[in-house]
mmCIF file of C-alpha atoms in Angstrom:
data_model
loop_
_atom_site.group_PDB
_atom_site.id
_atom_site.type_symbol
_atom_site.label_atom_id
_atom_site.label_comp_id
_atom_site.label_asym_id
_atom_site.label_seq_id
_atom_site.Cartn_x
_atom_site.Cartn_y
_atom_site.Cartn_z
ATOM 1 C CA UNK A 26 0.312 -22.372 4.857
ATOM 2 C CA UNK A 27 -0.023 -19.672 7.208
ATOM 3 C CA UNK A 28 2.885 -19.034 9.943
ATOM 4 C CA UNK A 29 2.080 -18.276 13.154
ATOM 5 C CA UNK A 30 5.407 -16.909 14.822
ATOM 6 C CA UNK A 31 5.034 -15.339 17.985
ATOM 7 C CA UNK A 32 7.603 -12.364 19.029
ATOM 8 C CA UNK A 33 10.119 -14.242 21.533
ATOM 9 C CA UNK A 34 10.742 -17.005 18.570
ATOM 10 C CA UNK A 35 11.617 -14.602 15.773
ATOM 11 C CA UNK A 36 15.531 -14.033 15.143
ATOM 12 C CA UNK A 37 17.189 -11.180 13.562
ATOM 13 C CA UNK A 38 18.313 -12.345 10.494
ATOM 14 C CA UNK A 39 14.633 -14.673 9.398
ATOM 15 C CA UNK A 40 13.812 -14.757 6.240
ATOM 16 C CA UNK A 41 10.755 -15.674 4.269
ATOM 17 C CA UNK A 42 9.820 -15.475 0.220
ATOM 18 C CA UNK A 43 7.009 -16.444 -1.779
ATOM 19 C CA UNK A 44 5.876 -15.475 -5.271
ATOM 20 C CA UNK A 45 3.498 -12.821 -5.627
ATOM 21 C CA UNK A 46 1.131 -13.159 -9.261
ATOM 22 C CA UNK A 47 0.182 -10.044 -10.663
ATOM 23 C CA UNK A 48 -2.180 -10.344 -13.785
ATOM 24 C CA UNK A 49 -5.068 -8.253 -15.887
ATOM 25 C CA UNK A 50 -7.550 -9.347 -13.695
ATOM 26 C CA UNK A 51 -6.063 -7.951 -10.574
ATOM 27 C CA UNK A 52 -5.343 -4.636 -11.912
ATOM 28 C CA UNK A 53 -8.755 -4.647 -13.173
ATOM 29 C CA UNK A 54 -9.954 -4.931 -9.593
ATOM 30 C CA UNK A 55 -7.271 -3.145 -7.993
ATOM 31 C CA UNK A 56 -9.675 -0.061 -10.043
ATOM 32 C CA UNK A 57 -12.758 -0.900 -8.697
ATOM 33 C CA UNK A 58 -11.360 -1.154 -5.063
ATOM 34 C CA UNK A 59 -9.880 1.783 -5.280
ATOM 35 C CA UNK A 60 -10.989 4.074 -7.637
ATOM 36 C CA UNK A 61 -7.626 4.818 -9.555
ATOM 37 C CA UNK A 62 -8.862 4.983 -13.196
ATOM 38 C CA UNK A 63 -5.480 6.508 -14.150
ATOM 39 C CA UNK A 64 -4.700 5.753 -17.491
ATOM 40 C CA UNK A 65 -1.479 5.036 -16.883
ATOM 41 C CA UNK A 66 -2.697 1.558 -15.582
ATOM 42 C CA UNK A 67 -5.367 0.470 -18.126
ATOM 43 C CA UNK A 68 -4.851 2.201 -21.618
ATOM 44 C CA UNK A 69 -1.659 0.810 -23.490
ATOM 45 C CA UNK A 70 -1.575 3.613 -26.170
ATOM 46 C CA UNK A 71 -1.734 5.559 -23.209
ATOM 47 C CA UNK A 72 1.151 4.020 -21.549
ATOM 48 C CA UNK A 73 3.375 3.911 -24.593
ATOM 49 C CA UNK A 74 3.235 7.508 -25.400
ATOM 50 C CA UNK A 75 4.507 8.083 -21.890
ATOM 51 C CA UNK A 76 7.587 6.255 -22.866
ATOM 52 C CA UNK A 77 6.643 2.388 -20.905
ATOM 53 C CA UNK A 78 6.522 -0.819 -23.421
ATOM 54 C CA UNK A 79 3.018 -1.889 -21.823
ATOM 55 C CA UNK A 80 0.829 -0.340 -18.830
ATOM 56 C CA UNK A 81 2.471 0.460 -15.356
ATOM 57 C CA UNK A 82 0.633 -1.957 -12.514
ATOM 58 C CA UNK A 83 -0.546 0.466 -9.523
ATOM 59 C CA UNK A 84 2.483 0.403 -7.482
ATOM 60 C CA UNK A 85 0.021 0.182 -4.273
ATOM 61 C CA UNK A 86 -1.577 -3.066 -5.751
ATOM 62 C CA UNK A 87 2.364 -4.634 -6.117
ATOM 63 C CA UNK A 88 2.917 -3.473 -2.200
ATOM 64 C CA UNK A 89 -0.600 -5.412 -1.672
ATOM 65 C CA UNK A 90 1.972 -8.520 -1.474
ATOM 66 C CA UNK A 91 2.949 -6.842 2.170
ATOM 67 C CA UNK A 92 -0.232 -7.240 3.761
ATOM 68 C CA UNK A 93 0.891 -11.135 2.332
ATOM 69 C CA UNK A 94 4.257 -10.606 3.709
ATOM 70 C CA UNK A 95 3.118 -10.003 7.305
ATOM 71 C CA UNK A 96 -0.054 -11.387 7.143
ATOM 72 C CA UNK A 97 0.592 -14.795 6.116
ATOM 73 C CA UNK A 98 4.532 -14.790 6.447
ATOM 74 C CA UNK A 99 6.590 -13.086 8.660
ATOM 75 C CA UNK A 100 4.738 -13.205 11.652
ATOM 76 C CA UNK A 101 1.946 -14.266 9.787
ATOM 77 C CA UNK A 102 -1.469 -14.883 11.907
ATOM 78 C CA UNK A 103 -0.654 -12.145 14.783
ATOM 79 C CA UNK A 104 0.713 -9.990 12.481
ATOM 80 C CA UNK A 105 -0.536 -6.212 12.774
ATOM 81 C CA UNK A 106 0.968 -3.718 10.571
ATOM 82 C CA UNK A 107 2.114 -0.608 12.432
ATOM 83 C CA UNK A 108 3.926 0.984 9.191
ATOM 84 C CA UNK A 109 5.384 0.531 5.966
ATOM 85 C CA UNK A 110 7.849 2.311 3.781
ATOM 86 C CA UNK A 111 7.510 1.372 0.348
ATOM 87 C CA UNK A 112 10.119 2.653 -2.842
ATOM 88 C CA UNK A 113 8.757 1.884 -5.814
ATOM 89 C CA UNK A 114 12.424 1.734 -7.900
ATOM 90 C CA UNK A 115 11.292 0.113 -11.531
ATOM 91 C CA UNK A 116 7.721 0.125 -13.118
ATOM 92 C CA UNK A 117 6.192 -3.261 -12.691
ATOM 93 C CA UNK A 118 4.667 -4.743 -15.717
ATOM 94 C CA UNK A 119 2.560 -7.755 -15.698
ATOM 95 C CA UNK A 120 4.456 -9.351 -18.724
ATOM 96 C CA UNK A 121 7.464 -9.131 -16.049
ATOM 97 C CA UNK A 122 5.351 -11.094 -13.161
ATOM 98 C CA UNK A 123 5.048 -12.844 -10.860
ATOM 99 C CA UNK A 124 6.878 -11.084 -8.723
ATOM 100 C CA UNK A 125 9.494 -12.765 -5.558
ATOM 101 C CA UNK A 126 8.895 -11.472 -2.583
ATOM 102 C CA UNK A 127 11.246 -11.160 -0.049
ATOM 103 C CA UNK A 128 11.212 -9.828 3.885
ATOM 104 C CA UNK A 129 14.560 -10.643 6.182
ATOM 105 C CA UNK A 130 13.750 -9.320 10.001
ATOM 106 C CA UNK A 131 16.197 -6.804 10.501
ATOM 107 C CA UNK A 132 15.401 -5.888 14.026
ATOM 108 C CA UNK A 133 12.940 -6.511 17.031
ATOM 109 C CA UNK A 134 12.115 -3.868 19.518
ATOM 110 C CA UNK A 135 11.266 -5.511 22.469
ATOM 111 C CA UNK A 136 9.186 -2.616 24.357
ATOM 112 C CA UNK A 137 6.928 -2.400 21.912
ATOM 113 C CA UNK A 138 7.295 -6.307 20.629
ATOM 114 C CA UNK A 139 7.788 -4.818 17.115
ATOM 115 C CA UNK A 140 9.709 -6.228 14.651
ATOM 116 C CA UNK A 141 11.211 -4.365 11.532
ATOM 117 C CA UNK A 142 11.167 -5.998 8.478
ATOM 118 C CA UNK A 143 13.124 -5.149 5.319
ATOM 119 C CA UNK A 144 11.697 -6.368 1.628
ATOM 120 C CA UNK A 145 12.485 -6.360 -1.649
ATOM 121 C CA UNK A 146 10.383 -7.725 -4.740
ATOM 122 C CA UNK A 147 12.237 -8.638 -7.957
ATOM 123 C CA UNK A 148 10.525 -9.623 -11.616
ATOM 124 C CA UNK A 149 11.232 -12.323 -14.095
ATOM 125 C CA UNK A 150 14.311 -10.526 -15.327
ATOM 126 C CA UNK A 151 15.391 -10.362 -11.445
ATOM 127 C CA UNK A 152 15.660 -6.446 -11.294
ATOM 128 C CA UNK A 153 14.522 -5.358 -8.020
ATOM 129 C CA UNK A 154 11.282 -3.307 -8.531
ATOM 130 C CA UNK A 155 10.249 -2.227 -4.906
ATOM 131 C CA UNK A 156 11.654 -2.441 -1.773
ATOM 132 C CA UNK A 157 11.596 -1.053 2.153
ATOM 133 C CA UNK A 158 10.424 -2.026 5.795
ATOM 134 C CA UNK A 159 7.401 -2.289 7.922
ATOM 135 C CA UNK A 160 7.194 -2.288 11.191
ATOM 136 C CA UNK A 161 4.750 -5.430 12.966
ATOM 137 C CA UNK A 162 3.435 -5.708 15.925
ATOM 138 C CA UNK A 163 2.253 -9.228 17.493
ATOM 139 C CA UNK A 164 -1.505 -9.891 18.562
ATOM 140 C CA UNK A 165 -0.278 -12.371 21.393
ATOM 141 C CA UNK B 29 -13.233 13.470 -12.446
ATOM 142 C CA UNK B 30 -9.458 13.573 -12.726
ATOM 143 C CA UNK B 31 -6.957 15.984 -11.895
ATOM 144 C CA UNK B 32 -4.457 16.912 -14.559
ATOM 145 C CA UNK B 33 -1.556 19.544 -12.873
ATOM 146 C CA UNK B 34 1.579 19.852 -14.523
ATOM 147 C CA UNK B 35 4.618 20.141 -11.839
ATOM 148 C CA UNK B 36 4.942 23.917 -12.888
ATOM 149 C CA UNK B 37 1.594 25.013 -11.576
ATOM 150 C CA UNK B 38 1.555 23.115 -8.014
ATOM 151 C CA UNK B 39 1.692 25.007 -5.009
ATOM 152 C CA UNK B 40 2.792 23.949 -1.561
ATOM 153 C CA UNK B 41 0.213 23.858 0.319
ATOM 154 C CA UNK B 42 -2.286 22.946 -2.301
ATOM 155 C CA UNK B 43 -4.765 20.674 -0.796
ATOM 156 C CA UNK B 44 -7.471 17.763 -2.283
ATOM 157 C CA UNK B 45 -9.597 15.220 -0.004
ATOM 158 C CA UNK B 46 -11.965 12.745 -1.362
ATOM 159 C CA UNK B 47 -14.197 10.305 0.289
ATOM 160 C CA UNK B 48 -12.813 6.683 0.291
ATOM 161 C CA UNK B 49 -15.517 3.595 0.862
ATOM 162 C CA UNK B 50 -14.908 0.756 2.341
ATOM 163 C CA UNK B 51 -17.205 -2.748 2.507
ATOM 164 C CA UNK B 52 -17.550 -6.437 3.192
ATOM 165 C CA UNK B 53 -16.841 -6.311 -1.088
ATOM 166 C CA UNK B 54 -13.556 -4.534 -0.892
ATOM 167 C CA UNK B 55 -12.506 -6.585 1.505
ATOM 168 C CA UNK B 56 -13.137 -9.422 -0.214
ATOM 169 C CA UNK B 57 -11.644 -8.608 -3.514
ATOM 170 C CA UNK B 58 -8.545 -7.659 -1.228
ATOM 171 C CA UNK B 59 -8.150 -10.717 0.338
ATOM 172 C CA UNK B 60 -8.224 -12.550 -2.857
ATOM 173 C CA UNK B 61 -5.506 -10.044 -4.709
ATOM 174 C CA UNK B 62 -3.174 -9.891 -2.161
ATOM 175 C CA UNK B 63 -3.398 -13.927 -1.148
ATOM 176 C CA UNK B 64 -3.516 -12.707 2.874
ATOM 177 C CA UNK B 65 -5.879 -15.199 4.454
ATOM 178 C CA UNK B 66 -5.169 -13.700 7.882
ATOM 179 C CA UNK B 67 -8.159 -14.270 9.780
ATOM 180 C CA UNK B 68 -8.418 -11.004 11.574
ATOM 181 C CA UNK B 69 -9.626 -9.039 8.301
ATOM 182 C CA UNK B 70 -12.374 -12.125 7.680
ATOM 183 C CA UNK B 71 -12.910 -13.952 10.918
ATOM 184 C CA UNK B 72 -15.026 -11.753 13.481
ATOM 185 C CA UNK B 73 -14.931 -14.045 16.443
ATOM 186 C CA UNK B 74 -10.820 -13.938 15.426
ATOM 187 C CA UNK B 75 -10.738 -10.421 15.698
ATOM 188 C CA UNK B 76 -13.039 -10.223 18.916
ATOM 189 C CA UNK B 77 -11.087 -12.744 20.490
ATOM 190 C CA UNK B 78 -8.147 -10.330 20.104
ATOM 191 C CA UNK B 79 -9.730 -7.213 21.005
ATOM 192 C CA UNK B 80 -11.536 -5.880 18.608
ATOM 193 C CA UNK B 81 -15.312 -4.645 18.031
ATOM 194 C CA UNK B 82 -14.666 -6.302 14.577
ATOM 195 C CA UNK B 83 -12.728 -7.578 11.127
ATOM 196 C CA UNK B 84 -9.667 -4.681 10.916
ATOM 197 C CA UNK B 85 -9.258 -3.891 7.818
ATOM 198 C CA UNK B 86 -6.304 -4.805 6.056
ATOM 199 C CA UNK B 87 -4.029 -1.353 5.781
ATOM 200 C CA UNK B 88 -2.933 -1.854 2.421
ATOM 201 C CA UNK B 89 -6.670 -1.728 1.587
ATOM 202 C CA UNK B 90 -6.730 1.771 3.028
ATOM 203 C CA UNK B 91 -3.644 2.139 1.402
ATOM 204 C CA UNK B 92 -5.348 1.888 -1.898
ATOM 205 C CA UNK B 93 -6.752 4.768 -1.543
ATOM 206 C CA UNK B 94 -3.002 6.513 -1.820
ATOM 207 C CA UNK B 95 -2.998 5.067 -5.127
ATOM 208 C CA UNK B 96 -6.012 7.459 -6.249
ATOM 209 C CA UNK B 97 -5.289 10.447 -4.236
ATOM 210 C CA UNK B 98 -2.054 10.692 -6.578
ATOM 211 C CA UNK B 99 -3.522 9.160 -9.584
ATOM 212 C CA UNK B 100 -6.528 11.082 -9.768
ATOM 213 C CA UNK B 101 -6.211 14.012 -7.557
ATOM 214 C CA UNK B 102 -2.832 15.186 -7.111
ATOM 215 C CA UNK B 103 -1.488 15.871 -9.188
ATOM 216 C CA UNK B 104 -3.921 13.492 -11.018
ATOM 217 C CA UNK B 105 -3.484 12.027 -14.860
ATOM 218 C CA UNK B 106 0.298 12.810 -15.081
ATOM 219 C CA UNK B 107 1.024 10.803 -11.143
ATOM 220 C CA UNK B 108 3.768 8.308 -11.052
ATOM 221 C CA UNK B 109 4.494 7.481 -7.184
ATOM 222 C CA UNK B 110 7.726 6.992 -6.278
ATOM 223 C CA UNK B 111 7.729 5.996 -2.615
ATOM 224 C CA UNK B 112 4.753 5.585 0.310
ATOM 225 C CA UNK B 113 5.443 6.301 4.308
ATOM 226 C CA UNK B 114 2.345 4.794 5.556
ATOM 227 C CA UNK B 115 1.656 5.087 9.311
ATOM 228 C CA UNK B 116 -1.435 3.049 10.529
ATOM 229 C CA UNK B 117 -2.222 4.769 13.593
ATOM 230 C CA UNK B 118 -5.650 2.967 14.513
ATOM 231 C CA UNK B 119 -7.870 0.199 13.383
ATOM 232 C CA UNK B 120 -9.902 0.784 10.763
ATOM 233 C CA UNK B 121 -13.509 -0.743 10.857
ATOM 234 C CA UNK B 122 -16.479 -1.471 8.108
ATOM 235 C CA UNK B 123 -18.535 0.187 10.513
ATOM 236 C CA UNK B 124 -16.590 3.940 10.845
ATOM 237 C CA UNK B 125 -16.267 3.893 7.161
ATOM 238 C CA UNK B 126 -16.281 5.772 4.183
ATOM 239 C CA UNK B 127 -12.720 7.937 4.918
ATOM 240 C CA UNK B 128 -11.916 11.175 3.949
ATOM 241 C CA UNK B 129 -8.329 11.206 2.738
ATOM 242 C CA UNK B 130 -6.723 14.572 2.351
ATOM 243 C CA UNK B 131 -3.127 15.362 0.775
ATOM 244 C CA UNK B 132 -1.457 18.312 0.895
ATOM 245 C CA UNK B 133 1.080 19.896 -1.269
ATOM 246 C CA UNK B 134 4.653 19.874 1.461
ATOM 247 C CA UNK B 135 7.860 20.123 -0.807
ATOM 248 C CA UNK B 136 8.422 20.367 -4.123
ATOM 249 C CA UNK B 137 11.858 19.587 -5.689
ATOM 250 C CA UNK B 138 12.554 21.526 -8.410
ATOM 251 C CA UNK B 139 15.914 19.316 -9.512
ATOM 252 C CA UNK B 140 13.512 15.653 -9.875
ATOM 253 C CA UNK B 141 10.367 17.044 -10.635
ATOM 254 C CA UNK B 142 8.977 16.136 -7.408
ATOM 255 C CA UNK B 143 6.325 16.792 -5.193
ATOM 256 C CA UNK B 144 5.851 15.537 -1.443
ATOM 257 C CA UNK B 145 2.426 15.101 -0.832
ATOM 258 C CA UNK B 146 1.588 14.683 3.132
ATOM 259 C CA UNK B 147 -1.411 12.856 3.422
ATOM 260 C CA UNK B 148 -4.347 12.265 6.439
ATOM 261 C CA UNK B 149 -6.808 10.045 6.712
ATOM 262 C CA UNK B 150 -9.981 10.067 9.186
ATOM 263 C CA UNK B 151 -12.468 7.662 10.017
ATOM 264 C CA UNK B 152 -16.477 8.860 10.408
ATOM 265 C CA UNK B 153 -16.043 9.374 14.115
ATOM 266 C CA UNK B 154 -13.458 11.883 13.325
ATOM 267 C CA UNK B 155 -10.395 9.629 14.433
ATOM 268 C CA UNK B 156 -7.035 9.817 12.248
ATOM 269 C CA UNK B 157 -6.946 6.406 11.305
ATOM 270 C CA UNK B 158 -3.616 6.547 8.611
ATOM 271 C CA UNK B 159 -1.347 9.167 7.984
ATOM 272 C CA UNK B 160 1.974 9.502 6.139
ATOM 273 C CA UNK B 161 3.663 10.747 3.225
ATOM 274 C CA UNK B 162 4.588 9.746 -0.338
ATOM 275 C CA UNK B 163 6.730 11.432 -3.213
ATOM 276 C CA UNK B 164 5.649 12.164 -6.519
ATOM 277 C CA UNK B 165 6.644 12.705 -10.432
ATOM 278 C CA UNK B 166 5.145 14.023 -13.143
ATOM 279 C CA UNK B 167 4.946 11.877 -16.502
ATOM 280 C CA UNK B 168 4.904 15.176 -18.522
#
């Protein structure tokens, strides 16, 4: 299940996706890790009278996918996460989930052995919720 | 507890810091949100074997705590990110833990209602850990 790419073997151009599930239970511990009891998250009348059909998920517990992406993906085991740029374009609700995940290497820095990888996420309706880059080093 | 500015009354330079924990739990209850089984968050002989004094923590972890600097500190109740530059400049480690996270007030823009918040993050020997940026609305 886990990749285990090493720098020289990764192309410009790779591409991995999985499907990331987002329910009631995560954002319920996505709280306790963090702290974050904004309403926003975990009070629907709340939620609703700021204009949003149901509550918003924490948009850091939809970018928890990347530590997937990288982690488990693209590299996958030597992945280490040197940065991440994250746009959070559409609120993600849970009755929209789970969510596709997709990174495509865009480019590799060979000094460093980085590579940059772009993503995007897209709900059940496919509209693009989130996307940017990270940059990943290689434990190797 | 939370934070409740309204765009109007924000200041640049305006500054809150918090103390962010992080344990064996956390890590756990990460692991199992985000799916990443990568062994060097969970597996110390992994991690030593690669360098390390022990488990990294996963940086979207420590990211989490970007999720309540906004949501309950600045500007608090009425927070709804809109994009996360996240630089992970060193390991973070169980063992230098809690953080203190600090954001401070860099640009507003009066056109979207927006508010850049730069944001720092130290470990308990005093080492910047994470630092970056992320941009701001107001649900008001």
């Amino acid at each position: 299940m886990m990749n285990e790419y090493i720098f020289s073997e990764v192309k410009i151009g790779d591409t991995e996706s999985f499907i990331y599930t987002i329910d009631q239970r995560k954002v319920k511990l996505f709280k306790e890790i963090s702290g974050d009891e904004n309403p926003l998250h975990t009070d629907e009348i709340y939620a609703k009278e700021k204009g949003f059909d149901e509550n918003v998920v924490y948009g850091q517990l939809t970018a928890a996918a990347l530590s997937t992406l990288a982690g488990m993906y693209m590299p996958g085991k030597l992945s280490i996460i040197h940065s991440i740029e994250t746009q959070f374009l559409k609120p993600v609700f849970i009755s929209k989930c789970p969510l596709q995940v997709t990174g495509i290497v865009k480019d590799k820095d060979e000094r460093f052995k980085t590579i940059t990888l772009k993503f995007e996420m897209f709900n059940t309706d496919n509209v693009k919720v989130c996307k940017g880059k990270m940059r990943i080093g290689f434990l190797e």
